[in-house]
JSON list of C-alpha atoms and ligand atoms in Angstrom, two decimals:
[
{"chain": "A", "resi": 28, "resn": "UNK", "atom": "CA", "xyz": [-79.13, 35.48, -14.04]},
{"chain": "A", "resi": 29, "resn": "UNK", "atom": "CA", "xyz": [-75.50, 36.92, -13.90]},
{"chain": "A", "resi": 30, "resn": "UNK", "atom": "CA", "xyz": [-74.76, 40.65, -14.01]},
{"chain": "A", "resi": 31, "resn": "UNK", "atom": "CA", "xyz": [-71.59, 42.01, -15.07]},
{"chain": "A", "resi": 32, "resn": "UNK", "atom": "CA", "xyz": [-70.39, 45.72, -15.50]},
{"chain": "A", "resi": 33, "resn": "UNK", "atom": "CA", "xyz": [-67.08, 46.57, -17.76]},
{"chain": "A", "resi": 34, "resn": "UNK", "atom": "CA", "xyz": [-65.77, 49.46, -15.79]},
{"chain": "A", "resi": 35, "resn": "UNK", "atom": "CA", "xyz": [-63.89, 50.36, -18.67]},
{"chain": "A", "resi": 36, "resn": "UNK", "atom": "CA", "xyz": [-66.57, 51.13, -21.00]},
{"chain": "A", "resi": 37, "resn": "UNK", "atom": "CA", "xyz": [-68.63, 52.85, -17.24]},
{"chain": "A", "resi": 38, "resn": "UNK", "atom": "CA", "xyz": [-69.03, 56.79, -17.99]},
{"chain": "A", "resi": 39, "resn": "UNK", "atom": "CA", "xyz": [-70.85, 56.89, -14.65]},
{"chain": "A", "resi": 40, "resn": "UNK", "atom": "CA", "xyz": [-73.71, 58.14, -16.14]},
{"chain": "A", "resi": 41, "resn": "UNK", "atom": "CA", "xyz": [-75.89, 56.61, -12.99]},
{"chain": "A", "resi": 42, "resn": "UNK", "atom": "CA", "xyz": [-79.13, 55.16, -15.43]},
{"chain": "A", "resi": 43, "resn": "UNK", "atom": "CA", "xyz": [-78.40, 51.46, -14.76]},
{"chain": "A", "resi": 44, "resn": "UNK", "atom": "CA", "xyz": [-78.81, 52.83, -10.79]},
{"chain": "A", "resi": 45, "resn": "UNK", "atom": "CA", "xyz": [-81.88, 54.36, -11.81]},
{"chain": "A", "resi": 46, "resn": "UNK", "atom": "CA", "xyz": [-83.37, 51.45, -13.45]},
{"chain": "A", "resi": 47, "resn": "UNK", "atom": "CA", "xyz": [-82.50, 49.17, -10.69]},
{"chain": "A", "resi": 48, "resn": "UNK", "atom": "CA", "xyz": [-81.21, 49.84, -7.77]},
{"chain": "A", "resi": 49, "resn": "UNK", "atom": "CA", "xyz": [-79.29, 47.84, -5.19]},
{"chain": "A", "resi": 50, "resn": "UNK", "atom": "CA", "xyz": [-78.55, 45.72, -8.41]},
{"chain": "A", "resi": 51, "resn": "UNK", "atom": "CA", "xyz": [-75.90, 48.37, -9.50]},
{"chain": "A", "resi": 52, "resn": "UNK", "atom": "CA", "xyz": [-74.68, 51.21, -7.40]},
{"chain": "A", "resi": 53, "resn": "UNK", "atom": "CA", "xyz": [-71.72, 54.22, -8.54]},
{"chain": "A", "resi": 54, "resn": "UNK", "atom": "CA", "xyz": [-68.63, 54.61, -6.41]},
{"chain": "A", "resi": 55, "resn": "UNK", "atom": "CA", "xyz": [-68.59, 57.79, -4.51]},
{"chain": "A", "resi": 56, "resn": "UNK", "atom": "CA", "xyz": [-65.13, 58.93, -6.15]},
{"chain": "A", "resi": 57, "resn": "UNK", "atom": "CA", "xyz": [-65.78, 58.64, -9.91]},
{"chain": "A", "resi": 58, "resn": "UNK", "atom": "CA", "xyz": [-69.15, 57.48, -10.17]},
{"chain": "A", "resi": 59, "resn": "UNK", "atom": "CA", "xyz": [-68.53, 54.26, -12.01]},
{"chain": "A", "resi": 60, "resn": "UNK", "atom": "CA", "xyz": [-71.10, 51.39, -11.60]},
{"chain": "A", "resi": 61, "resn": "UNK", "atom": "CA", "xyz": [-70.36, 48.58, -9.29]},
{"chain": "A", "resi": 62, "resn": "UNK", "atom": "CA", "xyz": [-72.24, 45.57, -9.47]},
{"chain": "A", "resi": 63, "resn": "UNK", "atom": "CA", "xyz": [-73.95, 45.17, -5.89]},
{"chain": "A", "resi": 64, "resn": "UNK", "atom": "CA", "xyz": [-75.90, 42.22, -6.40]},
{"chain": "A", "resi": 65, "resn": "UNK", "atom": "CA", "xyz": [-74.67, 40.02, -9.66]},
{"chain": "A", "resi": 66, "resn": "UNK", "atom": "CA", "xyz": [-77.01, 37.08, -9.02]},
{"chain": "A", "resi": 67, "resn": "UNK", "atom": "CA", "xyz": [-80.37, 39.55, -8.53]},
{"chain": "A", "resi": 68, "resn": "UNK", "atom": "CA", "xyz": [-83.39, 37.28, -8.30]},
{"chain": "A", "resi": 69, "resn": "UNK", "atom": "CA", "xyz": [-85.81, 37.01, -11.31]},
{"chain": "A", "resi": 70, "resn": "UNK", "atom": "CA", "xyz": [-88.37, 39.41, -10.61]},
{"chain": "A", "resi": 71, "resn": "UNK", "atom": "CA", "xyz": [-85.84, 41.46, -10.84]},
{"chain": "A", "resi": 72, "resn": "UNK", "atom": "CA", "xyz": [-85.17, 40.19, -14.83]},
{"chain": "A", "resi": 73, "resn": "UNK", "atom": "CA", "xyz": [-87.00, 43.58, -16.39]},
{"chain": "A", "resi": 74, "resn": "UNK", "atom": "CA", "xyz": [-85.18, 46.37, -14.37]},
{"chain": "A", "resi": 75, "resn": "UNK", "atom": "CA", "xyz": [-81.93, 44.90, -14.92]},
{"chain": "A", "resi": 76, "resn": "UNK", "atom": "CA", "xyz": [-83.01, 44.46, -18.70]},
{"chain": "A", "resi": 77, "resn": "UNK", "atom": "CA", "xyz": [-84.11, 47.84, -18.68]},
{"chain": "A", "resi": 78, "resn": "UNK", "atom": "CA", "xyz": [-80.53, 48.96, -16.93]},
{"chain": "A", "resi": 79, "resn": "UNK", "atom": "CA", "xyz": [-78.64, 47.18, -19.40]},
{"chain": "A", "resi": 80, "resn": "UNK", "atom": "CA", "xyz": [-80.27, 48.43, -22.04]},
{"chain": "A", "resi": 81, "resn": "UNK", "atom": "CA", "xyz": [-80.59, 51.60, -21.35]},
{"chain": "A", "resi": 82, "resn": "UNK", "atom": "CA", "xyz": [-76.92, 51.90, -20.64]},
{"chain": "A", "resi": 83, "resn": "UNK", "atom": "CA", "xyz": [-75.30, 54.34, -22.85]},
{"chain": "A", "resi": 84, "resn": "UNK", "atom": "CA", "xyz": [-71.80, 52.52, -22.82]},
{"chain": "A", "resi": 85, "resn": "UNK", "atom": "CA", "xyz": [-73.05, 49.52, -23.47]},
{"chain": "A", "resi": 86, "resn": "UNK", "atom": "CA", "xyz": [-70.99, 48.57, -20.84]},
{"chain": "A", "resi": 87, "resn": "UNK", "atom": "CA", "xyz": [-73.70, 45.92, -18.99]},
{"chain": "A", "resi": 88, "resn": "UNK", "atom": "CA", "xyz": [-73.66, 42.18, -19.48]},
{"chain": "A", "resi": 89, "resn": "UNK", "atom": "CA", "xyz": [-76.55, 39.81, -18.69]},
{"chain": "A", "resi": 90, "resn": "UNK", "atom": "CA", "xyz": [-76.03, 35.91, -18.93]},
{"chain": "A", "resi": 91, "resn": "UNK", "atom": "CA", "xyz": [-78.95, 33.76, -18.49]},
{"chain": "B", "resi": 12, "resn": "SF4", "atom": "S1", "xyz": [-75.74, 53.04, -17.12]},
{"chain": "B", "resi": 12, "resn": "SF4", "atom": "FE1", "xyz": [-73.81, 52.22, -17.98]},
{"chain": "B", "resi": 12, "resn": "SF4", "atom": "S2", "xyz": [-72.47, 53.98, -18.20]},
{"chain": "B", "resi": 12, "resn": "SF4", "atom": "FE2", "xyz": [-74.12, 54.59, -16.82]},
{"chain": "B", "resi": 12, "resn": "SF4", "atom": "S3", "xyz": [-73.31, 54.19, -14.73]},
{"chain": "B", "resi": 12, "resn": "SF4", "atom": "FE3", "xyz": [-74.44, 52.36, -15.39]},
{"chain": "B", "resi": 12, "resn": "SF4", "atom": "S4", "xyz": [-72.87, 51.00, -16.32]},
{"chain": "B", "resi": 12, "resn": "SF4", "atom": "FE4", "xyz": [-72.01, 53.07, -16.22]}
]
């Protein structure tokens, strides 16, 4: 599983942090998502579903 954030469509809204954290994390300055982990291991498959779903930008990619 790859993770990938757009940080163009990011309007730091902090849910994909919620959903799973220490996968995604905001920058102190703006609060835009960074990806912290973009290989998270598959247990972690729901929360990151959940996070990129739940993502109000759209802006979260999930490959494989
Ligand atoms: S849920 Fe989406 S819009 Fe909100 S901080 Fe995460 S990537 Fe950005």
């Amino acid at each position: 599983m790859k993770v990938f954030v757009d940080q163009d469509r990011c309007v730091a809204s902090g849910q994909c942090v919620f959903a799973a954290d220490g996968v995604f994390d905001q920058r102190d300055e703006d609060g835009i998502a960074v990806v912290l982990d973009d290989s998270p291991p598959d247990d972690r498959r729901a929360e990151v579903q959940d996070a990129a779903a739940g993502c109000p930008a759209v802006a979260i990619t999930v490959e494989g």
